[in-house]
Coordinates of C-alpha atoms in Angstrom, one line a residue:
Chain L
E634 CA -31.2 -91.2 48.2
P635 CA -28.1 -89.1 49.0
E636 CA -28.7 -85.4 49.4
V637 CA -26.9 -82.2 50.1
T638 CA -28.0 -80.8 53.5
Q639 CA -27.7 -77.2 54.6
T640 CA -28.0 -75.5 58.0
P641 CA -29.6 -73.4 59.1
S642 CA -32.6 -73.1 56.9
H643 CA -33.0 -69.4 57.8
Q644 CA -30.6 -67.0 59.5
V645 CA -31.3 -63.4 60.5
T646 CA -28.3 -61.3 61.4
Q647 CA -27.4 -57.7 62.0
M648 CA -25.4 -55.7 59.5
G649 CA -21.7 -56.0 60.2
Q650 CA -22.0 -59.4 61.9
E651 CA -20.2 -62.5 60.8
V652 CA -22.2 -65.5 59.6
I653 CA -21.3 -69.1 58.8
L654 CA -23.4 -71.1 56.5
R655 CA -23.0 -74.9 56.6
C656 CA -23.3 -77.6 54.1
V657 CA -22.8 -81.4 54.1
P658 CA -22.2 -82.4 50.4
I659 CA -22.9 -85.9 49.1
S660 CA -20.3 -88.1 50.6
N661 CA -18.5 -89.4 47.5
H662 CA -18.6 -86.1 45.6
L663 CA -15.4 -84.2 45.0
Y664 CA -16.4 -80.7 43.8
F665 CA -18.3 -78.3 45.9
Y666 CA -20.0 -75.0 45.1
W667 CA -21.8 -72.1 46.7
Y668 CA -24.4 -70.1 44.7
R669 CA -26.8 -67.4 45.8
Q670 CA -30.1 -66.1 44.6
I671 CA -31.3 -62.7 45.5
L672 CA -35.1 -62.5 45.7
G673 CA -36.5 -62.3 42.2
Q674 CA -33.2 -62.7 40.4
K675 CA -31.2 -65.5 38.8
V676 CA -29.1 -68.1 40.7
E677 CA -25.5 -66.8 40.6
F678 CA -22.3 -68.7 41.1
L679 CA -20.1 -67.6 44.0
V680 CA -17.2 -70.1 44.4
S681 CA -16.1 -73.6 43.6
F682 CA -13.9 -75.8 45.7
Y683 CA -11.8 -78.9 44.9
N684 CA -9.0 -80.7 46.5
N685 CA -9.1 -78.4 49.5
E686 CA -8.7 -75.2 47.6
I687 CA -10.8 -72.6 45.7
S688 CA -10.8 -73.6 42.0
E689 CA -12.9 -70.7 40.7
K690 CA -14.7 -67.7 42.1
S691 CA -16.9 -65.0 40.7
E692 CA -16.7 -61.2 41.1
I693 CA -19.2 -61.4 43.9
F694 CA -16.9 -63.5 46.0
D695 CA -14.7 -60.7 47.4
D696 CA -12.5 -60.6 50.6
Q697 CA -15.6 -60.6 52.8
F698 CA -16.3 -64.2 51.8
S699 CA -14.4 -67.3 52.6
V700 CA -14.9 -71.0 52.3
E701 CA -13.6 -73.9 54.2
R702 CA -13.8 -77.7 54.4
P703 CA -12.9 -78.1 58.1
D704 CA -13.3 -81.9 58.1
G705 CA -14.2 -84.7 55.8
S706 CA -17.9 -83.9 55.6
N707 CA -18.6 -80.2 56.1
F708 CA -18.3 -77.3 53.7
T709 CA -18.8 -73.8 55.0
L710 CA -19.3 -70.3 53.6
K711 CA -18.3 -67.4 55.9
I712 CA -19.3 -63.8 55.4
R713 CA -17.1 -61.7 57.5
S714 CA -19.1 -58.5 57.9
T715 CA -22.6 -58.8 56.4
K716 CA -24.2 -56.0 54.4
L717 CA -27.9 -55.5 53.6
E718 CA -27.2 -56.6 50.0
D719 CA -26.0 -60.0 51.2
S720 CA -29.6 -60.9 52.0
A721 CA -30.3 -63.8 49.7
M722 CA -30.9 -67.5 49.5
Y723 CA -27.5 -69.3 49.5
F724 CA -27.3 -72.8 47.9
C725 CA -24.6 -75.4 48.3
A726 CA -24.1 -77.9 45.5
S727 CA -21.8 -80.8 44.8
I728 CA -20.9 -83.0 41.9
S729 CA -19.0 -86.2 41.6
R730 CA -16.6 -85.3 38.8
A731 CA -15.7 -82.2 36.8
V732 CA -17.7 -82.7 33.5
N733 CA -20.9 -84.3 32.3
T734 CA -22.3 -85.0 35.7
E735 CA -25.5 -83.9 37.5
A736 CA -25.2 -81.2 40.1
F737 CA -27.1 -81.7 43.3
F738 CA -28.2 -78.7 45.3
G739 CA -29.2 -78.3 49.0
Q740 CA -32.4 -76.8 50.2
G741 CA -30.7 -73.5 50.8
T742 CA -30.1 -71.1 53.7
R743 CA -32.2 -67.9 53.6
L744 CA -30.0 -65.1 55.0
T745 CA -31.7 -61.9 56.1
V746 CA -29.4 -59.0 57.0
V747 CA -31.2 -56.3 59.0
Chain G
K232 CA -19.6 -64.9 28.6
Q233 CA -22.5 -67.5 28.6
E234 CA -26.0 -66.0 28.8
V235 CA -29.1 -68.2 29.4
T236 CA -32.6 -67.0 28.6
Q237 CA -35.9 -68.7 29.4
I238 CA -39.2 -68.0 27.7
P239 CA -41.9 -67.5 28.8
A240 CA -41.2 -65.9 32.1
A241 CA -44.5 -67.2 33.4
L242 CA -47.1 -69.6 32.2
S243 CA -50.6 -70.4 33.5
V244 CA -52.4 -73.5 32.1
P245 CA -55.4 -75.7 33.1
E246 CA -54.7 -79.2 34.3
G247 CA -54.1 -81.8 31.7
E248 CA -52.4 -79.6 29.1
N249 CA -49.2 -80.5 27.4
L250 CA -46.7 -77.6 27.6
V251 CA -43.2 -76.6 26.4
L252 CA -40.7 -74.4 28.2
N253 CA -37.9 -72.9 26.3
C254 CA -34.3 -72.2 27.2
S255 CA -31.6 -70.6 25.0
F256 CA -27.9 -70.1 25.5
T257 CA -25.3 -68.0 23.7
D258 CA -22.2 -70.3 23.8
S259 CA -22.9 -73.6 22.2
A260 CA -19.7 -75.2 23.5
I261 CA -21.4 -76.9 26.4
Y262 CA -21.0 -80.4 27.8
N263 CA -24.6 -80.7 29.0
L264 CA -27.7 -78.9 30.1
Q265 CA -29.6 -79.4 33.3
W266 CA -33.2 -78.6 34.1
F267 CA -34.2 -77.9 37.7
R268 CA -37.4 -77.4 39.6
Q269 CA -37.7 -74.8 42.3
D270 CA -40.7 -74.5 44.6
P271 CA -41.3 -71.1 46.3
G272 CA -38.6 -70.4 48.9
K273 CA -37.1 -73.8 48.4
G274 CA -34.0 -75.4 46.9
L275 CA -33.3 -76.7 43.4
T276 CA -34.3 -80.2 42.5
S277 CA -32.6 -81.7 39.5
L278 CA -35.1 -82.9 36.9
L279 CA -33.0 -83.9 33.9
L280 CA -29.4 -83.8 32.7
I281 CA -29.0 -84.0 29.0
Q282 CA -25.5 -84.6 27.6
S283 CA -24.2 -82.6 24.6
S284 CA -24.1 -85.9 22.6
Q285 CA -27.8 -86.6 23.3
R286 CA -30.8 -85.0 21.6
E287 CA -33.4 -86.0 24.1
Q288 CA -33.7 -87.2 27.7
T289 CA -36.9 -88.5 29.3
S290 CA -38.0 -88.9 32.9
G291 CA -41.7 -89.8 33.5
R292 CA -43.9 -87.1 32.0
L293 CA -40.8 -84.8 31.3
N294 CA -38.9 -84.8 28.1
A295 CA -35.9 -82.5 27.5
S296 CA -34.4 -81.9 24.1
L297 CA -31.1 -80.2 23.2
D298 CA -30.0 -78.6 20.0
K299 CA -26.5 -77.4 20.6
S300 CA -26.0 -75.9 17.2
S301 CA -28.9 -73.5 17.6
G302 CA -28.3 -73.0 21.3
R303 CA -31.7 -74.2 22.4
S304 CA -33.3 -76.6 24.8
T305 CA -36.9 -77.4 25.5
L306 CA -38.6 -79.0 28.4
Y307 CA -41.8 -80.8 27.5
I308 CA -44.3 -81.6 30.3
A309 CA -47.1 -84.0 29.4
A310 CA -50.5 -84.0 31.0
S311 CA -49.7 -81.2 33.4
Q312 CA -50.9 -81.5 37.0
P313 CA -51.4 -78.9 39.8
G314 CA -48.4 -80.4 41.6
D315 CA -46.2 -79.4 38.6
S316 CA -46.7 -75.7 39.7
A317 CA -43.2 -74.4 40.4
T318 CA -40.4 -72.4 38.7
Y319 CA -38.4 -74.3 36.1
L320 CA -34.8 -73.4 35.6
C321 CA -32.3 -74.4 33.0
A322 CA -28.5 -74.2 33.6
V323 CA -25.4 -74.8 31.5
P324 CA -21.9 -75.4 32.7
N325 CA -19.1 -73.0 31.9
S326 CA -15.7 -74.3 31.0
G327 CA -13.4 -75.4 33.8
Y328 CA -15.0 -76.8 36.9
S329 CA -18.6 -77.1 35.7
T330 CA -19.8 -73.9 37.4
L331 CA -23.4 -73.3 36.2
T332 CA -25.0 -70.4 34.5
F333 CA -28.7 -70.2 35.1
G334 CA -31.6 -68.8 33.3
K335 CA -34.1 -66.7 35.3
G336 CA -36.7 -69.5 35.0
T337 CA -40.3 -70.0 33.9
M338 CA -42.9 -69.8 36.7
L339 CA -45.5 -72.4 35.9
L340 CA -49.0 -72.4 37.4
V341 CA -51.3 -75.4 36.7
S342 CA -54.8 -74.8 37.8
P343 CA -57.2 -77.7 38.7

């Protein structure tokens, strides 16, 4: 069964360092997302990406964040200068079309900023 | 702004019980509602997607219902098993590109 894959599963980084989280969405899907979940809190939307550009972003997604689809398969989230409060589980998701379709999530990357 | 609330926050039951998890949302103009399962420290596994035109959707021992007008959905789990222990999340799409708003989840523990 097709699945969304994320790497690494766990990343520890020092405050101020740049990190790149990687995702391979399901191959025929067109819409891609990043969400995050701080420990004990709700899953929150960060950004959506369609047709090689950001289609929507939340207030959380500030200038420290960027996304890219460098080739036909990968979808990345970069955090330029990590802060302690960026520690969270980051989930990638993809869907095949814009409405009335099931969202598939990856297993997540646990980011720990020390 | 869409708000999603799930009740109860936690539930502990003995194996074999039938149970109901509740989800409510404030903006009833939704296309669908999706239920997910999350095991501790793991990703989100989609369980059921129920379209706005449907009232119910079933998958195995799971049955989800949706009442758009009242802003409510329920997830019914029949004959619960210890393997059902997990956190159950409901999510609804916002307008535009189907970004999801999640509830905080119901943490379910099924004891043998």
